[in-house]
mmCIF file of C-alpha atoms in Angstrom:
data_model
loop_
_atom_site.group_PDB
_atom_site.id
_atom_site.type_symbol
_atom_site.label_atom_id
_atom_site.label_comp_id
_atom_site.label_asym_id
_atom_site.label_seq_id
_atom_site.Cartn_x
_atom_site.Cartn_y
_atom_site.Cartn_z
ATOM 1 C CA ALA A 1 0.144 0.137 -0.078
ATOM 2 C CA ASN A 2 1.153 3.617 -0.748
ATOM 3 C CA LEU A 3 0.630 6.317 1.612
ATOM 4 C CA ALA A 4 1.736 9.988 1.391
ATOM 5 C CA PHE A 5 4.423 10.872 3.787
ATOM 6 C CA GLY A 6 5.938 14.117 4.362
ATOM 7 C CA ASN A 7 6.201 16.745 1.896
ATOM 8 C CA SER A 8 8.249 15.588 -1.312
ATOM 9 C CA ARG A 9 11.630 17.397 -1.363
ATOM 10 C CA ASP A 10 13.880 18.277 -4.939
ATOM 11 C CA THR A 11 17.083 17.371 -4.020
ATOM 12 C CA SER A 12 18.484 14.293 -1.651
ATOM 13 C CA ASN A 13 21.867 16.112 -1.190
ATOM 14 C CA LEU A 14 20.605 18.193 1.331
ATOM 15 C CA PRO A 15 23.325 18.414 4.147
ATOM 16 C CA VAL A 16 22.808 15.610 6.814
ATOM 17 C CA GLN A 17 23.341 16.498 10.433
ATOM 18 C CA VAL A 18 23.836 14.024 13.086
ATOM 19 C CA GLU A 19 23.708 14.654 16.837
ATOM 20 C CA ALA A 20 24.137 12.498 19.074
ATOM 21 C CA ASP A 21 25.690 12.250 23.082
ATOM 22 C CA GLN A 22 28.782 10.273 21.870
ATOM 23 C CA LEU A 23 30.346 8.963 18.648
ATOM 24 C CA ASP A 24 32.957 5.752 18.970
ATOM 25 C CA VAL A 25 35.221 5.438 16.384
ATOM 26 C CA ASN A 26 36.937 2.343 16.213
ATOM 27 C CA GLN A 27 40.672 2.849 15.493
ATOM 28 C CA LYS A 28 41.133 -0.492 14.080
ATOM 29 C CA ASP A 29 38.910 -0.190 10.847
ATOM 30 C CA GLY A 30 37.221 2.751 11.265
ATOM 31 C CA THR A 31 33.457 2.042 12.427
ATOM 32 C CA ALA A 32 31.725 5.303 13.887
ATOM 33 C CA THR A 33 28.414 4.057 16.036
ATOM 34 C CA PHE A 34 26.585 7.171 17.773
ATOM 35 C CA SER A 35 24.583 6.674 20.712
ATOM 36 C CA GLY A 36 22.621 8.149 23.264
ATOM 37 C CA ASN A 37 19.814 9.546 21.985
ATOM 38 C CA VAL A 38 21.155 10.431 18.410
ATOM 39 C CA GLN A 39 19.365 12.752 16.089
ATOM 40 C CA ILE A 40 19.530 12.837 12.435
ATOM 41 C CA ALA A 41 18.055 15.859 10.495
ATOM 42 C CA GLN A 42 17.835 16.550 6.941
ATOM 43 C CA GLY A 43 15.649 19.078 5.624
ATOM 44 C CA GLU A 44 12.210 18.232 7.110
ATOM 45 C CA MET A 45 13.382 14.788 8.100
ATOM 46 C CA LEU A 46 13.897 13.840 11.788
ATOM 47 C CA LEU A 47 15.172 10.562 12.927
ATOM 48 C CA SER A 48 15.963 9.586 16.202
ATOM 49 C CA ALA A 49 17.160 6.616 17.850
ATOM 50 C CA PRO A 50 19.418 5.440 20.643
ATOM 51 C CA THR A 51 21.848 4.164 18.619
ATOM 52 C CA VAL A 52 23.262 4.739 14.749
ATOM 53 C CA LEU A 53 26.100 3.159 12.981
ATOM 54 C CA VAL A 54 27.600 5.208 10.225
ATOM 55 C CA VAL A 55 28.248 3.005 6.765
ATOM 56 C CA TYR A 56 30.751 4.815 5.185
ATOM 57 C CA ALA A 57 31.847 3.727 1.547
ATOM 58 C CA GLU A 58 34.967 2.143 0.205
ATOM 59 C CA ASP A 59 37.105 5.327 -0.073
ATOM 60 C CA SER A 60 35.320 6.383 3.542
ATOM 61 C CA LYS A 61 34.940 10.003 1.887
ATOM 62 C CA LYS A 62 30.906 9.425 1.507
ATOM 63 C CA ILE A 63 28.379 8.030 4.005
ATOM 64 C CA VAL A 64 26.291 5.088 2.219
ATOM 65 C CA ARG A 65 24.112 4.671 5.125
ATOM 66 C CA LEU A 66 23.215 5.042 8.540
ATOM 67 C CA THR A 67 21.449 2.019 10.213
ATOM 68 C CA ALA A 68 19.562 3.422 13.444
ATOM 69 C CA SER A 69 18.146 0.432 15.597
ATOM 70 C CA GLY A 70 17.044 0.157 19.243
ATOM 71 C CA GLY A 71 13.559 1.653 18.441
ATOM 72 C CA VAL A 72 13.607 4.626 15.950
ATOM 73 C CA THR A 73 11.235 7.523 15.294
ATOM 74 C CA VAL A 74 11.168 9.584 12.019
ATOM 75 C CA VAL A 75 9.130 12.575 11.186
ATOM 76 C CA ASN A 76 8.750 13.917 8.166
ATOM 77 C CA GLY A 77 6.945 17.413 8.209
ATOM 78 C CA PRO A 78 3.565 16.563 9.430
ATOM 79 C CA ASP A 79 3.912 12.631 9.375
ATOM 80 C CA ALA A 80 5.537 10.158 11.346
ATOM 81 C CA ALA A 81 6.843 6.523 11.859
ATOM 82 C CA GLU A 82 8.033 4.270 14.244
ATOM 83 C CA ALA A 83 10.075 1.159 14.112
ATOM 84 C CA GLN A 84 12.719 -0.698 15.894
ATOM 85 C CA ASN A 85 15.008 -0.517 13.111
ATOM 86 C CA ALA A 86 15.643 1.966 10.584
ATOM 87 C CA ASP A 87 18.004 1.879 7.471
ATOM 88 C CA TYR A 88 18.830 5.402 5.623
ATOM 89 C CA ASP A 89 20.241 5.295 2.322
ATOM 90 C CA ILE A 90 21.339 9.016 2.013
ATOM 91 C CA ASP A 91 21.895 8.714 -1.699
ATOM 92 C CA ALA A 92 18.930 7.501 -2.544
ATOM 93 C CA GLY A 93 16.765 9.400 -0.393
ATOM 94 C CA THR A 94 14.961 6.329 1.436
ATOM 95 C CA VAL A 95 14.335 5.057 5.289
ATOM 96 C CA LEU A 96 13.789 1.431 5.491
ATOM 97 C CA LEU A 97 11.911 0.810 8.568
ATOM 98 C CA THR A 98 11.696 -2.858 10.223
ATOM 99 C CA GLY A 99 10.176 -4.085 13.117
ATOM 100 C CA ASN A 100 6.372 -3.596 14.309
ATOM 101 C CA VAL A 101 6.314 -0.535 12.048
ATOM 102 C CA LEU A 102 3.520 2.199 12.662
ATOM 103 C CA VAL A 103 3.064 5.086 10.517
ATOM 104 C CA THR A 104 0.579 7.711 11.228
ATOM 105 C CA GLN A 105 -0.175 10.295 8.722
ATOM 106 C CA GLY A 106 -2.785 12.977 9.875
ATOM 107 C CA LYS A 107 -5.717 10.868 11.596
ATOM 108 C CA ASN A 108 -4.648 7.341 9.534
ATOM 109 C CA VAL A 109 -2.843 4.807 11.480
ATOM 110 C CA MET A 110 -1.050 2.123 9.237
ATOM 111 C CA SER A 111 1.163 -0.539 10.615
ATOM 112 C CA GLY A 112 3.144 -3.675 8.980
ATOM 113 C CA ASP A 113 6.334 -4.887 8.629
ATOM 114 C CA ARG A 114 8.394 -3.499 6.403
ATOM 115 C CA VAL A 115 8.078 0.183 5.070
ATOM 116 C CA VAL A 116 10.181 2.140 2.994
ATOM 117 C CA LEU A 117 9.775 5.915 3.202
ATOM 118 C CA ASN A 118 10.970 7.897 0.195
ATOM 119 C CA LEU A 119 11.937 11.086 1.481
ATOM 120 C CA ASP A 120 12.320 12.672 -2.080
ATOM 121 C CA ALA A 121 8.810 11.720 -3.389
ATOM 122 C CA GLY A 122 7.356 12.192 0.254
ATOM 123 C CA THR A 123 5.880 8.635 -0.027
ATOM 124 C CA ALA A 124 5.684 5.589 2.179
ATOM 125 C CA GLN A 125 4.966 1.824 1.303
ATOM 126 C CA VAL A 126 4.126 -0.799 3.435
ATOM 127 C CA GLY A 127 4.886 -4.167 2.969
ATOM 128 C CA GLY A 128 4.470 -7.165 4.529
ATOM 129 C CA ARG A 129 1.137 -7.835 7.274
ATOM 130 C CA VAL A 130 -0.907 -4.606 6.821
ATOM 131 C CA ARG A 131 -3.674 -3.076 9.028
ATOM 132 C CA THR A 132 -4.835 0.139 8.370
ATOM 133 C CA THR A 133 -7.118 2.444 10.742
ATOM 134 C CA LEU A 134 -8.915 5.241 8.881
ATOM 135 C CA GLU A 135 -10.624 7.889 10.878
ATOM 136 C CA THR A 136 -13.735 8.787 9.266
ATOM 137 C CA GLN A 137 -16.120 10.435 11.244
ATOM 138 C CA GLU A 138 -15.110 13.956 9.936
ATOM 139 C CA MET B 1 100.696 58.409 -49.146
ATOM 140 C CA ALA B 2 103.020 54.944 -48.746
ATOM 141 C CA TRP B 3 104.276 56.123 -45.508
ATOM 142 C CA ARG B 4 100.824 56.268 -43.896
ATOM 143 C CA GLU B 5 100.379 52.645 -44.831
ATOM 144 C CA THR B 6 103.375 51.971 -43.354
ATOM 145 C CA LEU B 7 102.545 53.908 -40.341
ATOM 146 C CA TYR B 8 99.168 52.352 -39.768
ATOM 147 C CA SER B 9 100.650 48.819 -40.337
ATOM 148 C CA ARG B 10 103.544 49.745 -37.631
ATOM 149 C CA ILE B 11 100.876 50.961 -35.194
ATOM 150 C CA ILE B 12 98.689 47.853 -35.543
ATOM 151 C CA SER B 13 101.798 45.777 -34.886
ATOM 152 C CA TRP B 14 102.999 47.873 -31.891
ATOM 153 C CA LEU B 15 99.190 47.448 -30.510
ATOM 154 C CA LYS B 16 99.479 43.608 -31.086
ATOM 155 C CA VAL B 17 102.140 43.598 -28.490
ATOM 156 C CA ILE B 18 100.957 45.747 -25.838
ATOM 157 C CA PHE B 19 97.521 45.284 -25.524
ATOM 158 C CA PRO B 20 98.086 41.281 -24.470
ATOM 159 C CA LEU B 21 100.676 42.703 -22.043
ATOM 160 C CA ALA B 22 98.041 45.039 -20.660
ATOM 161 C CA ALA B 23 95.805 42.380 -20.598
ATOM 162 C CA LEU B 24 97.890 40.273 -18.329
ATOM 163 C CA ALA B 25 98.696 43.146 -16.272
ATOM 164 C CA ILE B 26 94.998 43.902 -15.352
ATOM 165 C CA LEU B 27 94.940 40.318 -14.654
ATOM 166 C CA SER B 28 97.591 40.053 -12.309
ATOM 167 C CA THR B 29 96.013 42.448 -10.299
ATOM 168 C CA LEU B 30 93.290 40.530 -9.463
ATOM 169 C CA PHE B 31 95.785 38.028 -7.789
ATOM 170 C CA LEU B 32 99.095 39.617 -6.958
ATOM 171 C CA LEU B 33 98.015 42.802 -5.497
ATOM 172 C CA SER B 34 94.631 41.571 -3.469
ATOM 173 C CA ARG B 35 94.119 42.870 0.004
ATOM 174 C CA GLY B 36 94.952 40.336 2.420
ATOM 175 C CA ARG B 37 92.309 37.907 3.958
ATOM 176 C CA ASP B 38 92.337 37.458 7.733
ATOM 177 C CA SER B 39 91.036 33.667 7.008
ATOM 178 C CA THR B 40 91.603 33.023 10.535
ATOM 179 C CA ASN B 41 89.013 34.931 12.476
ATOM 180 C CA ALA B 42 86.235 32.687 14.513
ATOM 181 C CA ILE B 43 82.869 32.207 13.306
ATOM 182 C CA PRO B 44 80.941 35.034 14.916
ATOM 183 C CA TYR B 45 78.471 33.839 18.300
ATOM 184 C CA SER B 46 77.800 35.066 21.408
ATOM 185 C CA ARG B 47 78.817 32.980 24.456
ATOM 186 C CA VAL B 48 75.754 34.230 26.444
ATOM 187 C CA ASP B 49 73.663 31.596 24.616
ATOM 188 C CA LEU B 50 75.949 28.935 25.046
ATOM 189 C CA GLN B 51 75.836 29.487 28.960
ATOM 190 C CA GLU B 52 72.348 29.904 29.069
ATOM 191 C CA ARG B 53 71.716 26.567 27.277
ATOM 192 C CA MET B 54 74.335 25.048 29.388
ATOM 193 C CA LYS B 55 73.099 26.299 32.422
ATOM 194 C CA GLU B 56 69.287 25.427 31.621
ATOM 195 C CA GLY B 57 70.250 21.748 30.234
ATOM 196 C CA MET B 58 68.404 22.316 27.120
ATOM 197 C CA VAL B 59 68.127 19.596 24.430
ATOM 198 C CA ASN B 60 67.520 20.239 21.236
ATOM 199 C CA LYS B 61 65.217 17.580 19.115
ATOM 200 C CA PRO B 62 64.686 15.462 21.832
ATOM 201 C CA HIS B 63 63.232 12.197 20.702
ATOM 202 C CA PHE B 64 61.811 9.754 23.189
ATOM 203 C CA SER B 65 59.816 6.412 21.806
ATOM 204 C CA GLY B 66 58.615 3.219 23.678
ATOM 205 C CA ALA B 67 56.054 0.481 22.863
ATOM 206 C CA THR B 68 52.792 -0.212 25.009
ATOM 207 C CA SER B 69 51.520 -3.494 26.673
ATOM 208 C CA GLY B 70 49.581 -4.145 23.226
ATOM 209 C CA GLY B 71 52.613 -3.677 21.266
ATOM 210 C CA ASP B 72 51.722 0.290 19.790
ATOM 211 C CA LEU B 73 54.724 2.295 19.126
ATOM 212 C CA ILE B 74 54.371 5.763 20.713
ATOM 213 C CA THR B 75 57.067 8.232 19.584
ATOM 214 C CA PHE B 76 57.632 12.024 20.999
ATOM 215 C CA THR B 77 59.592 14.408 19.509
ATOM 216 C CA ALA B 78 60.023 18.143 19.760
ATOM 217 C CA GLU B 79 62.061 21.043 18.684
ATOM 218 C CA THR B 80 63.666 21.389 22.338
ATOM 219 C CA ALA B 81 63.174 20.343 25.789
ATOM 220 C CA LYS B 82 64.442 21.853 29.252
ATOM 221 C CA PRO B 83 64.133 20.155 32.887
ATOM 222 C CA ASP B 84 61.149 22.090 35.117
ATOM 223 C CA PRO B 85 63.348 24.788 37.152
ATOM 224 C CA GLN B 86 60.901 23.697 39.880
ATOM 225 C CA ASP B 87 60.426 20.031 39.801
ATOM 226 C CA ASP B 88 62.704 18.073 37.534
ATOM 227 C CA SER B 89 60.857 15.015 37.157
ATOM 228 C CA LYS B 90 59.182 17.118 34.728
ATOM 229 C CA ALA B 91 60.332 18.665 31.543
ATOM 230 C CA LEU B 92 59.086 21.621 29.321
ATOM 231 C CA ALA B 93 59.078 20.830 25.373
ATOM 232 C CA GLU B 94 58.441 23.417 22.736
ATOM 233 C CA LYS B 95 56.434 22.016 19.352
ATOM 234 C CA LEU B 96 56.173 18.471 20.684
ATOM 235 C CA SER B 97 54.514 16.078 18.088
ATOM 236 C CA ALA B 98 53.709 12.274 19.327
ATOM 237 C CA GLN B 99 52.918 9.318 17.000
ATOM 238 C CA ILE B 100 50.950 6.441 18.133
ATOM 239 C CA ASP B 101 51.146 3.517 15.398
ATOM 240 C CA LEU B 102 48.738 0.867 16.503
ATOM 241 C CA THR B 103 49.246 -2.792 15.886
ATOM 242 C CA SER B 104 46.182 -2.498 13.750
ATOM 243 C CA GLY B 105 47.537 -0.232 11.451
ATOM 244 C CA THR B 106 46.199 2.883 12.414
ATOM 245 C CA LYS B 107 48.255 6.039 13.233
ATOM 246 C CA ILE B 108 47.760 8.883 15.733
ATOM 247 C CA THR B 109 49.324 12.002 15.915
ATOM 248 C CA PHE B 110 48.904 15.138 18.308
ATOM 249 C CA ALA B 111 51.267 17.954 17.829
ATOM 250 C CA SER B 112 51.116 21.200 19.664
ATOM 251 C CA ASP B 113 53.059 24.310 20.454
ATOM 252 C CA THR B 114 54.317 23.558 23.916
ATOM 253 C CA ALA B 115 53.927 20.652 26.369
ATOM 254 C CA LEU B 116 54.825 19.734 29.727
ATOM 255 C CA LEU B 117 56.099 16.218 30.109
ATOM 256 C CA ASP B 118 55.780 14.488 33.665
ATOM 257 C CA THR B 119 58.182 11.728 33.793
ATOM 258 C CA LYS B 120 56.809 10.596 37.115
ATOM 259 C CA GLN B 121 53.277 9.803 35.875
ATOM 260 C CA GLU B 122 54.341 9.248 32.218
ATOM 261 C CA THR B 123 51.954 11.449 30.779
ATOM 262 C CA ALA B 124 52.354 14.771 28.748
ATOM 263 C CA ARG B 125 49.743 17.491 28.739
ATOM 264 C CA LEU B 126 49.993 19.765 25.114
ATOM 265 C CA THR B 127 48.706 22.727 25.208
ATOM 266 C CA GLY B 128 48.379 25.633 22.489
ATOM 267 C CA GLY B 129 47.145 25.101 19.227
ATOM 268 C CA VAL B 130 46.507 21.088 19.588
ATOM 269 C CA VAL B 131 46.219 19.226 16.317
ATOM 270 C CA VAL B 132 44.884 15.443 16.742
ATOM 271 C CA VAL B 133 44.915 13.506 13.225
ATOM 272 C CA SER B 134 43.712 9.821 12.835
ATOM 273 C CA SER B 135 44.454 7.854 10.020
ATOM 274 C CA THR B 136 40.866 6.653 9.934
ATOM 275 C CA GLY B 137 40.174 10.434 8.586
ATOM 276 C CA TYR B 138 39.731 12.421 11.421
ATOM 277 C CA ASP B 139 41.410 15.694 12.097
ATOM 278 C CA VAL B 140 40.555 17.715 14.364
ATOM 279 C CA ARG B 141 41.623 20.684 16.652
ATOM 280 C CA THR B 142 41.390 21.556 20.797
ATOM 281 C CA ASP B 143 43.046 23.730 22.968
ATOM 282 C CA SER B 144 44.617 21.179 25.379
ATOM 283 C CA ILE B 145 44.998 17.633 25.341
ATOM 284 C CA THR B 146 46.743 15.059 28.023
ATOM 285 C CA THR B 147 48.098 12.172 26.923
ATOM 286 C CA SER B 148 49.855 9.009 28.564
ATOM 287 C CA MET B 149 53.460 8.245 27.372
ATOM 288 C CA ARG B 150 52.736 4.569 27.879
ATOM 289 C CA GLU B 151 49.872 3.782 27.135
ATOM 290 C CA VAL B 152 47.355 4.666 24.138
ATOM 291 C CA ALA B 153 44.889 6.911 26.043
ATOM 292 C CA ALA B 154 44.622 10.798 25.662
ATOM 293 C CA GLU B 155 41.656 12.926 27.063
ATOM 294 C CA THR B 156 41.249 16.806 25.676
ATOM 295 C CA ASP B 157 40.490 19.151 28.293
ATOM 296 C CA GLY B 158 37.668 20.929 26.289
ATOM 297 C CA PRO B 159 35.983 20.962 23.157
ATOM 298 C CA VAL B 160 37.272 19.677 19.565
ATOM 299 C CA SER B 161 36.019 20.533 16.363
ATOM 300 C CA GLY B 162 37.207 19.464 12.400
ATOM 301 C CA THR B 163 36.976 17.304 10.286
ATOM 302 C CA GLY B 164 35.979 13.519 9.963
ATOM 303 C CA PRO B 165 36.087 11.148 6.748
ATOM 304 C CA ALA B 166 32.934 12.527 5.879
ATOM 305 C CA GLY B 167 31.480 16.091 6.976
ATOM 306 C CA THR B 168 32.803 18.481 9.737
ATOM 307 C CA ILE B 169 32.554 17.264 13.424
ATOM 308 C CA ASP B 170 32.440 19.028 16.813
ATOM 309 C CA ALA B 171 32.493 17.440 20.158
ATOM 310 C CA GLY B 172 32.495 18.833 23.546
ATOM 311 C CA LYS B 173 35.289 16.207 24.223
ATOM 312 C CA MET B 174 37.516 13.977 22.702
ATOM 313 C CA VAL B 175 38.888 10.526 24.661
ATOM 314 C CA LEU B 176 41.454 8.125 23.323
ATOM 315 C CA SER B 177 41.283 4.870 25.078
ATOM 316 C CA THR B 178 41.713 1.214 24.461
ATOM 317 C CA ASP B 179 39.103 -1.273 24.752
ATOM 318 C CA PRO B 180 39.794 -3.665 27.673
ATOM 319 C CA GLU B 181 38.399 -6.803 26.262
ATOM 320 C CA THR B 182 39.509 -5.890 22.483
ATOM 321 C CA LYS B 183 42.498 -4.366 23.090
ATOM 322 C CA ASP B 184 41.275 -2.256 19.877
ATOM 323 C CA ALA B 185 41.892 1.585 20.366
ATOM 324 C CA HIS B 186 38.960 3.458 20.505
ATOM 325 C CA LEU B 187 38.384 7.507 19.419
ATOM 326 C CA LEU B 188 35.118 8.748 21.810
ATOM 327 C CA PHE B 189 33.645 11.975 21.252
ATOM 328 C CA THR B 190 31.416 12.871 24.218
ATOM 329 C CA ASN B 191 29.597 15.547 25.569
ATOM 330 C CA ARG B 192 27.466 16.000 22.784
ATOM 331 C CA VAL B 193 28.659 15.180 19.338
ATOM 332 C CA LYS B 194 27.581 17.025 15.810
ATOM 333 C CA LEU B 195 28.907 15.644 12.689
ATOM 334 C CA ILE B 196 27.488 17.600 9.360
ATOM 335 C CA TYR B 197 27.675 15.881 6.313
ATOM 336 C CA HIS B 198 27.256 17.514 2.888
ATOM 337 C CA PRO B 199 25.831 14.505 0.255
ATOM 338 C CA GLN B 200 27.274 15.109 -3.213
ATOM 339 C CA ASN B 201 26.094 12.458 -5.664
#
């Protein structure tokens, strides 16, 4: 099922700001883990989670993905989504939410196993066992 | 008219003799008549500077290296170092740079304008334009950092700011420590860290 999620945006290379209590960089292989109410902000999207792992590209000059875990909430404009884990692919501008995902859009609430948020198009695509509750008594 | 030609050729033949001789004379003034050079005078230096260095025991280009229990190499070099007059277990160094070569191959360097080396606690306190560079792609600056001379451990007093592999980074504090179990060195940016990454695809 497809659902509007936040408003679409023109480019996916808005600056990404990651803020956390702590960043731990393993000096052996350079893996970087943010921990302590981590907040990833880009444009109107705000993703918050307890821990976020930074996945660098091969030449490690680019961040390929940010994988958040331990209970994630994503807010994009008026809409919000919650899940256990989130995998934010910056270049593609998509956030893959897994683990009892709950998407609230206005009054409608939709839950599923897997939700792919497309930040550029401003849509949420819900996969797996989908259950929607629509508020209708307008 | 004939006498003019003979006079002309006679002058020329005389000139052919006089010019080389004149040249020889001028050339000789270069060597024979030159002013005596006194090459024996010593190179000018002031004895004050020498005495000051001797009295203070100033050491040039001191070099100190050692290995940690985990096998990581730590090297300290400085422009000059001199013992602290009040406490001889301490030394003041100028333009100190420390380099840590981890067994994992990563290289971490600290550099600062001045440093206070405490040989008793085996720590060095770097102050003044401290630059910390790690080959994992981090290049940050801070005001002062205290690092151990025996183990891979360092801690800044205050905030650091600089660049990470992808983007700028700011944090309230930075700690370099070794994980007891895995023995891996970890660079921790704590007290609220902020990374700004500009994707350009």
